Short mmCIF file of C-alpha atoms and ligand atoms in Angstrom, two decimals:
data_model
loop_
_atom_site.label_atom_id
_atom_site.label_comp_id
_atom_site.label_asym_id
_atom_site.label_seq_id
_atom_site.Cartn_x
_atom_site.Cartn_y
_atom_site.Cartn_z
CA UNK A 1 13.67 7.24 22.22
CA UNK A 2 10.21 8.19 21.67
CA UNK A 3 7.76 5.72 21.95
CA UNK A 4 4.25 4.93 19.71
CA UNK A 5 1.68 2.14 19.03
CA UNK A 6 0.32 2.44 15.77
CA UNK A 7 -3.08 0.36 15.30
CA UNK A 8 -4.04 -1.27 12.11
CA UNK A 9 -0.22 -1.60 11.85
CA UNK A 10 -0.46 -4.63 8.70
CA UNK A 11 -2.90 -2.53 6.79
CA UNK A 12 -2.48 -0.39 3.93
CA UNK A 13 -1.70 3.13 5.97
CA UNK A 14 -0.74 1.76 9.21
CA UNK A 15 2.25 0.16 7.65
CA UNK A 16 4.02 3.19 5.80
CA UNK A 17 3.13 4.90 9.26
CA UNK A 18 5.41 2.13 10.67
CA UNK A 19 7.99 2.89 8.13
CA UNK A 20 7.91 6.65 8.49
CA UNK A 21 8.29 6.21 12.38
CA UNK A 22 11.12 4.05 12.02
CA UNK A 23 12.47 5.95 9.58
CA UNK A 24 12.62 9.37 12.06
CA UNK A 25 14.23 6.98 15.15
CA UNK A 26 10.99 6.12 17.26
CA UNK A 27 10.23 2.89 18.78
CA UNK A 28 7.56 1.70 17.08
CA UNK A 29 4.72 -0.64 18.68
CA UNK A 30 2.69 -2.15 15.65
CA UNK A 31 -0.99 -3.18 16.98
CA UNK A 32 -3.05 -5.16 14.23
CA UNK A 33 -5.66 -8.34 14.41
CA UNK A 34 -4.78 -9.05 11.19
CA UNK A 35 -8.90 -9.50 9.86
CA UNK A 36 -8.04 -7.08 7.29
CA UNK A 37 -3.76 -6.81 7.44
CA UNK A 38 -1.45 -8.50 6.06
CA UNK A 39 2.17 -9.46 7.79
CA UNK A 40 3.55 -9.27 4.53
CA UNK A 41 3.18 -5.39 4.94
CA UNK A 42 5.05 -5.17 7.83
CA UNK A 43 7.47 -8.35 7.82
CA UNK A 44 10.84 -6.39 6.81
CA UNK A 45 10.33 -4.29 10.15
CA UNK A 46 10.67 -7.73 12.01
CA UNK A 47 14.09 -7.91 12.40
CA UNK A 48 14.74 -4.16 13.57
CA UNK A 49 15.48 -3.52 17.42
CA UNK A 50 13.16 -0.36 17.30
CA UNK A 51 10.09 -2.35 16.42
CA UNK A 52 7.54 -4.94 17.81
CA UNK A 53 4.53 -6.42 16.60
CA UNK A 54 1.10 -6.93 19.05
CA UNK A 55 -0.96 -9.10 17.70
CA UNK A 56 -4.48 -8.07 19.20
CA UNK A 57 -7.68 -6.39 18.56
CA UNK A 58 -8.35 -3.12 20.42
CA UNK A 59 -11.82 -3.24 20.71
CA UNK A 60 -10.92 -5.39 23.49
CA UNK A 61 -8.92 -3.72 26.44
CA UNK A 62 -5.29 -2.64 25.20
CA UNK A 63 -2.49 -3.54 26.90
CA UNK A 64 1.16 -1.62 26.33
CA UNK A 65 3.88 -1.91 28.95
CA UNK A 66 5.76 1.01 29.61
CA UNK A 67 6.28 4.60 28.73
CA UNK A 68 4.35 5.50 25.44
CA UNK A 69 4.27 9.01 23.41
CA UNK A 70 2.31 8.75 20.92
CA UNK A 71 -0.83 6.64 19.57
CA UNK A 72 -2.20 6.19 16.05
CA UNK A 73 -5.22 4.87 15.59
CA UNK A 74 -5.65 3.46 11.92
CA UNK A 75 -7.36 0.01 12.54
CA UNK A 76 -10.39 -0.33 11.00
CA UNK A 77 -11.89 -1.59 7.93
CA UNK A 78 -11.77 1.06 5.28
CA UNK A 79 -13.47 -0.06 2.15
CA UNK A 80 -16.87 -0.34 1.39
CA UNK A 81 -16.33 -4.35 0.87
CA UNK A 82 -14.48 -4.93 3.74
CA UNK A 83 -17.15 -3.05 6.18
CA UNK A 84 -20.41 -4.27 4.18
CA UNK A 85 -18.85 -7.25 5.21
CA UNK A 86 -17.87 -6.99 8.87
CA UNK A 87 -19.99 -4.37 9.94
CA UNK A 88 -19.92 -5.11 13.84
CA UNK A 89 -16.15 -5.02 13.75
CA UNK A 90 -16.53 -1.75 11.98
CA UNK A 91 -18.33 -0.14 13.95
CA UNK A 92 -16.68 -1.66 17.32
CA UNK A 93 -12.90 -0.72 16.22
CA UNK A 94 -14.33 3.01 15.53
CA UNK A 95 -16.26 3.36 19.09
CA UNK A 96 -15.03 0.61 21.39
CA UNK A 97 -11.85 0.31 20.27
CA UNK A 98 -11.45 4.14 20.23
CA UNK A 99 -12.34 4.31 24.24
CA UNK A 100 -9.82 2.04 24.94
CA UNK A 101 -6.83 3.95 23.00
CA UNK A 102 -8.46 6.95 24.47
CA UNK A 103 -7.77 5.49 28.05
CA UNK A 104 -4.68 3.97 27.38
CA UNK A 105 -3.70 7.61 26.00
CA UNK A 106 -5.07 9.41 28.84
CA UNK A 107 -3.62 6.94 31.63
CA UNK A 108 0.36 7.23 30.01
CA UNK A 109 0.34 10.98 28.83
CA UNK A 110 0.41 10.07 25.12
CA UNK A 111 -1.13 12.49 22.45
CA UNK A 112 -3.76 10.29 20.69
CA UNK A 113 -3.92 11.28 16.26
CA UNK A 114 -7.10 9.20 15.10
CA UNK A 115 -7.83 8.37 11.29
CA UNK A 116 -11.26 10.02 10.13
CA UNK A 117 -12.57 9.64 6.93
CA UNK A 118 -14.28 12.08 3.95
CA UNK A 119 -16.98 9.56 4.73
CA UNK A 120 -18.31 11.85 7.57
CA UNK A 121 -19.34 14.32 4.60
CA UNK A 122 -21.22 11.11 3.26
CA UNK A 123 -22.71 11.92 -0.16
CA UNK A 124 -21.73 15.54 0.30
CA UNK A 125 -24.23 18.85 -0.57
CA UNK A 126 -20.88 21.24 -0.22
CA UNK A 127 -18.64 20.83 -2.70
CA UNK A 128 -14.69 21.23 -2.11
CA UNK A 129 -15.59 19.56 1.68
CA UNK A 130 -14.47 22.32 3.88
CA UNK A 131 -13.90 20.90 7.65
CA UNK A 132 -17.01 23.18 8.64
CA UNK A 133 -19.28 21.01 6.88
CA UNK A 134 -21.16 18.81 9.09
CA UNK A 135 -22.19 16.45 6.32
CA UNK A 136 -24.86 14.30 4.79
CA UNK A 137 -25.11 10.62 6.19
CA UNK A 138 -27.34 8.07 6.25
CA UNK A 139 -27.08 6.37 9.64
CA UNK A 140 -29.20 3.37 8.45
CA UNK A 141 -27.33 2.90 4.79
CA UNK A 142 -25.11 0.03 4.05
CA UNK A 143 -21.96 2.86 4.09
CA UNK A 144 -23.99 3.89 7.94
CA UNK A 145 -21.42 1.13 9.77
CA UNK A 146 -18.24 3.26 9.36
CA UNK A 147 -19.91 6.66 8.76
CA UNK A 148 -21.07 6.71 11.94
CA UNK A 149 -18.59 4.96 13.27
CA UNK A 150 -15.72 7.17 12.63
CA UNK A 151 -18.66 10.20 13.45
CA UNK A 152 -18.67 8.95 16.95
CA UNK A 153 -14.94 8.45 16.83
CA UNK A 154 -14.46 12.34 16.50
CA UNK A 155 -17.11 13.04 19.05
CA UNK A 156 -15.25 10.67 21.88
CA UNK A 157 -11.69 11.88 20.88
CA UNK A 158 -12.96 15.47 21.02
CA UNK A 159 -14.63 14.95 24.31
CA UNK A 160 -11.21 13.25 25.88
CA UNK A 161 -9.83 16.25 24.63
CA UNK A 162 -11.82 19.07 26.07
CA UNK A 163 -13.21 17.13 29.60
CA UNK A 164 -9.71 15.30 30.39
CA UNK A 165 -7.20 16.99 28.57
CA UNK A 166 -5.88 14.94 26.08
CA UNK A 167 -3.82 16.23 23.43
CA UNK A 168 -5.53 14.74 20.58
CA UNK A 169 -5.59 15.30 16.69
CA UNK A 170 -7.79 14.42 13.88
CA UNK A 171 -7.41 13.70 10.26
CA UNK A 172 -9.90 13.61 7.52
CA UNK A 173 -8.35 10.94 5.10
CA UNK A 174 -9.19 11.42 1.46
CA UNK A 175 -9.25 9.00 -0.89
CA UNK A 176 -5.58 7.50 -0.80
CA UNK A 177 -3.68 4.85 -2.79
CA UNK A 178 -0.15 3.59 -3.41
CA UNK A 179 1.79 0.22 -3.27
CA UNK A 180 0.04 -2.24 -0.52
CA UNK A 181 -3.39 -1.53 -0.86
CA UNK A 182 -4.91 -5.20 -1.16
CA UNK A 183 -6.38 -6.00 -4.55
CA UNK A 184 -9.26 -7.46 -3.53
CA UNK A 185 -10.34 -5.06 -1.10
CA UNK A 186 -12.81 -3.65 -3.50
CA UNK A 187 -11.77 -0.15 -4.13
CA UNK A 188 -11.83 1.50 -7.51
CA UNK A 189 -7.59 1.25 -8.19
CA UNK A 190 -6.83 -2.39 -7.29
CA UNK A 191 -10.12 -3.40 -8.53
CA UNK A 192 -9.13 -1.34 -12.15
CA UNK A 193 -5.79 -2.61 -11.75
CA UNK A 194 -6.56 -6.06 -10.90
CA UNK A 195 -8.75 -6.14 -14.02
CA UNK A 196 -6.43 -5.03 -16.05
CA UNK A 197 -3.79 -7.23 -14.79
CA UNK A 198 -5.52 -10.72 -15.12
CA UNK A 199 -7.05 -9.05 -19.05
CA UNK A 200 -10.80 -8.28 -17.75
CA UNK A 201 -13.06 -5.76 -18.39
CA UNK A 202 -13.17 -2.56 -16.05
CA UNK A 203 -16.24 -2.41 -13.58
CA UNK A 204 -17.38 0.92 -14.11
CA UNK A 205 -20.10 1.51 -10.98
CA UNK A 206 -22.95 3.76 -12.12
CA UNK A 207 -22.59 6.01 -15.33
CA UNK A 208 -18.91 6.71 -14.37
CA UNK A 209 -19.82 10.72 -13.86
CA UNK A 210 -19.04 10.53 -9.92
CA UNK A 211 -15.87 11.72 -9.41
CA UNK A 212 -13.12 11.33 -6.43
CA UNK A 213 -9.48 12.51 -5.89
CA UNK A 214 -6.93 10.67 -4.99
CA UNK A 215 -3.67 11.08 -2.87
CA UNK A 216 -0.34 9.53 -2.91
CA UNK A 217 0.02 7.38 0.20
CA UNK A 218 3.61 9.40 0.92
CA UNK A 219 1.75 12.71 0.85
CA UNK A 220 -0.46 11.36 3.04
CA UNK A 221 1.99 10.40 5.54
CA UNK A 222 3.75 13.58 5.55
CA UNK A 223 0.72 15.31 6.33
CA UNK A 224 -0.45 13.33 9.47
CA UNK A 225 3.04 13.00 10.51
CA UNK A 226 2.93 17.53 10.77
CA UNK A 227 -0.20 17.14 12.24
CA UNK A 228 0.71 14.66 15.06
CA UNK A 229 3.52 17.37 16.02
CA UNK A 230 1.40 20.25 15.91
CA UNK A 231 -0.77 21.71 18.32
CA UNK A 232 -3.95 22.03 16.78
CA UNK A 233 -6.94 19.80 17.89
CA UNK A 234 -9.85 20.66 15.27
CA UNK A 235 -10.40 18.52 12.32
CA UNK A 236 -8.24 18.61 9.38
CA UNK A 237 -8.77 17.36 6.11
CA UNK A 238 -5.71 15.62 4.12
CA UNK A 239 -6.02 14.90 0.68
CA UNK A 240 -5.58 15.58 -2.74
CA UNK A 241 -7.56 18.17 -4.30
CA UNK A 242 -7.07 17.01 -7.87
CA UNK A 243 -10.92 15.67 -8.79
CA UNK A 244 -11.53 13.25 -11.96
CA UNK A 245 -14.86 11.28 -12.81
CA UNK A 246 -14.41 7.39 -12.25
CA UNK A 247 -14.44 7.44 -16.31
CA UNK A 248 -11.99 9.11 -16.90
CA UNK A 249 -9.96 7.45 -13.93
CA UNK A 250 -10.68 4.02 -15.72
CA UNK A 251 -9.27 5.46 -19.24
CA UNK A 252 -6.42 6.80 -17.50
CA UNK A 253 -5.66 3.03 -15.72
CA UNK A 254 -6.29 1.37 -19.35
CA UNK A 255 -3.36 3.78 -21.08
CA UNK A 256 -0.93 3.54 -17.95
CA UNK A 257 -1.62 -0.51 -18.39
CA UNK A 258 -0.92 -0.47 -22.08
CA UNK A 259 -4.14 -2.68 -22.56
CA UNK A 260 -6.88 -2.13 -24.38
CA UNK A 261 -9.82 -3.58 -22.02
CA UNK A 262 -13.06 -2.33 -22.52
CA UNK A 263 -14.99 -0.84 -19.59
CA UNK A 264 -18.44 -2.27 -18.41
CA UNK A 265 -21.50 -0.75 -16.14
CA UNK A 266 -22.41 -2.06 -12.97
CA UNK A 267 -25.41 -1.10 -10.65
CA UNK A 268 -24.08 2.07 -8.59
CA UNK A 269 -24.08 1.21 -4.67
CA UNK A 270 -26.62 2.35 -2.33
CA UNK A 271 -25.22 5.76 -0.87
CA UNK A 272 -22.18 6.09 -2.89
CA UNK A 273 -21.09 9.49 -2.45
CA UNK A 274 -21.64 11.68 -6.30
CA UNK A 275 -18.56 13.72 -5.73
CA UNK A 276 -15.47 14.20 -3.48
CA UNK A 277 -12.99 16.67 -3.33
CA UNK A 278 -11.07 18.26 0.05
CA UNK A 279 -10.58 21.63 0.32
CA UNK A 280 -6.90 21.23 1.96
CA UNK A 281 -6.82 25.61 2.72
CA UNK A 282 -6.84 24.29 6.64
CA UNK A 283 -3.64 22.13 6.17
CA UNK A 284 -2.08 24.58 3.65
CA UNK A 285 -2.52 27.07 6.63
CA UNK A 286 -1.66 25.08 9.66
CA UNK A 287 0.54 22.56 8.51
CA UNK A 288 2.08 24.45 5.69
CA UNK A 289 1.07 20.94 3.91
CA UNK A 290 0.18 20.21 0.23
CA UNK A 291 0.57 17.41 -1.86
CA UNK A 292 3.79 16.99 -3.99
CA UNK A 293 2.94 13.74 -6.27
CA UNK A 294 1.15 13.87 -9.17
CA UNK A 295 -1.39 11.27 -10.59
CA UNK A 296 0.54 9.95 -12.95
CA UNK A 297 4.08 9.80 -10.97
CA UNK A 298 1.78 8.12 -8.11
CA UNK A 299 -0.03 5.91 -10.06
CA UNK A 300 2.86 4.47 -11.84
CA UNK A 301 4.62 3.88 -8.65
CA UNK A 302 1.82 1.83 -7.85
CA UNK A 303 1.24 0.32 -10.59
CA UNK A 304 4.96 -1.23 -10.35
CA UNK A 305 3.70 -3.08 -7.37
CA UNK A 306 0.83 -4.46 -8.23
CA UNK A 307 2.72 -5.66 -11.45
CA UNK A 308 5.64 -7.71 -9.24
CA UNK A 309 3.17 -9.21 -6.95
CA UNK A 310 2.78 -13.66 -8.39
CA UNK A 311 -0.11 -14.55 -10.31
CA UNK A 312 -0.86 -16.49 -7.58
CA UNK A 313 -1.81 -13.06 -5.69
CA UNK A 314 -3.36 -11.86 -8.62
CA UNK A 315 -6.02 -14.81 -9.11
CA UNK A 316 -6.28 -15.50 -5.75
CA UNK A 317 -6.97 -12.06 -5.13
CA UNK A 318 -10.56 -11.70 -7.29
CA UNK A 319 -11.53 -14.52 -4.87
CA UNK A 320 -11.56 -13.23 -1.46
CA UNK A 321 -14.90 -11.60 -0.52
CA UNK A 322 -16.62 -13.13 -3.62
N1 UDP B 401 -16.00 1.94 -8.31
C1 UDP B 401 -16.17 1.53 -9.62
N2 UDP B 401 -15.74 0.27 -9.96
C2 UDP B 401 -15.15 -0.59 -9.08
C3 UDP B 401 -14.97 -0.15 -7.74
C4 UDP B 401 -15.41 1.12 -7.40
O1 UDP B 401 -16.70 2.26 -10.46
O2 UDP B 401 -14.79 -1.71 -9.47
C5 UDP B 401 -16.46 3.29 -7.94
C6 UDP B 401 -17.31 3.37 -6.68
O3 UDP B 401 -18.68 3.13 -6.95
C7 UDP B 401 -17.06 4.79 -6.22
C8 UDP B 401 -15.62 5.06 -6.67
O4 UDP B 401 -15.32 4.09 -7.66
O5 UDP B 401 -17.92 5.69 -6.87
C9 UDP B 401 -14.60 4.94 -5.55
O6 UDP B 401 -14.86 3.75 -4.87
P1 UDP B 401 -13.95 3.20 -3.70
O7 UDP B 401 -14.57 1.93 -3.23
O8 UDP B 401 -12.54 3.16 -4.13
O9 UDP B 401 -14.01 4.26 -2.52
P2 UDP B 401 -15.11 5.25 -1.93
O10 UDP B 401 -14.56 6.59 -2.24
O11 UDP B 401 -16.46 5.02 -2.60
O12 UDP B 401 -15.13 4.93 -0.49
#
């Protein structure tokens, strides 16, 4: 049975990693420190035989007994919240953290896939983000903690790879959603959702006009789980290509929601990126990769969830970070 640690293993990603893995017969090693995961993500995984839980941070030397195939590397905070509020542990997970899977990869043989980000585009001046662009990043911004962070992630992992050999991969992660994601963790489609949900008004940052595009977190999946198996070591972005402003994201939540809340304007965060959209021709080509779910069939699905979680969640929820 093949063998892999998946970090960040109680967050949003790293746990439908954990399910896919388990789901195609591997033995499953979930890493997490649990500042940003949740058990709850993970808990029905508890009981298999193929599947263990560590509960430790990586930034700090990593441990794993025995043989190990393959390492994921998906802790790290990943909203603009989250890493305006723990920026040290943002930026250690990315760099320090990254050495030490990097190591631990090296010293057992493993091929090493680490989560990048759009983010290393920053506010991008090429529009679709081709995996050529180098990007445009402020190093000093409030966004600079992870930017840079995952920046120097892709420099170490591509240096492991060329001066020691190790077979490493790297994925550009687009803006992703599905059932999970925490809603409080500040990004626009729990936050719309949320506000829906408890009968608020929607936060609209800025005049609405940026624009993102979103994947289904299953599309996702299937797309880093071809690229862990293939052979190619460049960057590759994996997302969905369909763009929308935040407006017309917001009118779309309020009409899947059957409410009628009313949006409001908020002061647009320093550095937030004006548009977003991957150009996926790279994955298309190498991975023979595109995404299958549509907005709507996605966003429903999600919506579901966020509807059966207790108001308890719900109230508790707006609280968090405040
Ligand atoms: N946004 C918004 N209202 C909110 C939360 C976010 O208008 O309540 C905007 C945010 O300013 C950004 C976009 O939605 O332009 C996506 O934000 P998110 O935090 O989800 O991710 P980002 O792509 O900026 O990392």
């Amino acid at each position: 049975m093949k063998r892999v640690l998946i970090t960040g293993a109680a967050g949003f990603l790293g746990s439908h990693l954990c399910d896919r893995f388990i789901k195609e017969g591997y033995y499953v090693i979930g890493m997490d420190n649990l500042i940003t995961g949740d058990l709850k993500n993970i808990e029905h995984l508890f009981k298999l035989e193929n599947f263990e839980f560590a509960h430790h941070d990586v930034s700090k030397f990593v441990f794993v007994p025995g043989q190990l195939d393959y390492i994921l590397h998906f802790a790290s905070p990943a909203s603009p919240i989250d890493y305006l509020k723990i920026p040290i542990q943002t930026l250690k997970v990315g760099s320090l953290g990254t050495h030490n899977l990097l190591g631990l990869a090296k010293a057992k043989k493993a091929c090493m896939l680490i989560a990048s980000t759009s983010e290393v585009y920053g506010d991008p001046q090429v529009h679709p983000q081709t995996e050529n662009y180098w990007g445009n990043v402020n190093p000093v911004g409030p966004r600079g903690v992870y930017d840079e962070a995952k920046r120097f992630q892709e420099a170490i992992t591509m240096a492991y790879h060329t001066f020691h050999g190790v077979d490493t991969k790297i994925v550009r992660i687009f803006n992703t959603y599905g059932p999970r994601m925490r809603l409080n963790d500040g990004r626009v489609l729990p936050a719309f959702i949320g506000q829906a949900l408890r009968g608020e008004d929607l936060t609209i940052f800025g005049d609405g006009s940026q624009t993102r595009s979103f994947c289904y977190v299953d599309d996702l999946v299937e797309g880093i789980y071809r690229l862990l198996l293939s052979d190619y070591h460049q960057p590759v972005n994996i997302g969905n290509p369909s763009e929308i402003t935040i407006s017309q994201f917001a009118e779309e939540i309020i009409k899947l929601t059957g409410t009628n809340q009313k949006v409001i304007y908020k002061d647009l965060p320093v550095d937030d990126p004006k548009q977003r959209q991957p150009d996926i021709s790279r994955a298309r080509e190498i991975l023979g990769w595109e995404p299958k779910v549509s907005r709507e069939e996605g966003l429903k699905i999600t919506y579901d969830y966020f509807r059966s979680l207790s108001k308890e969640e719900l109230y508790k929820s707006k609280h968090r970070f405040e």
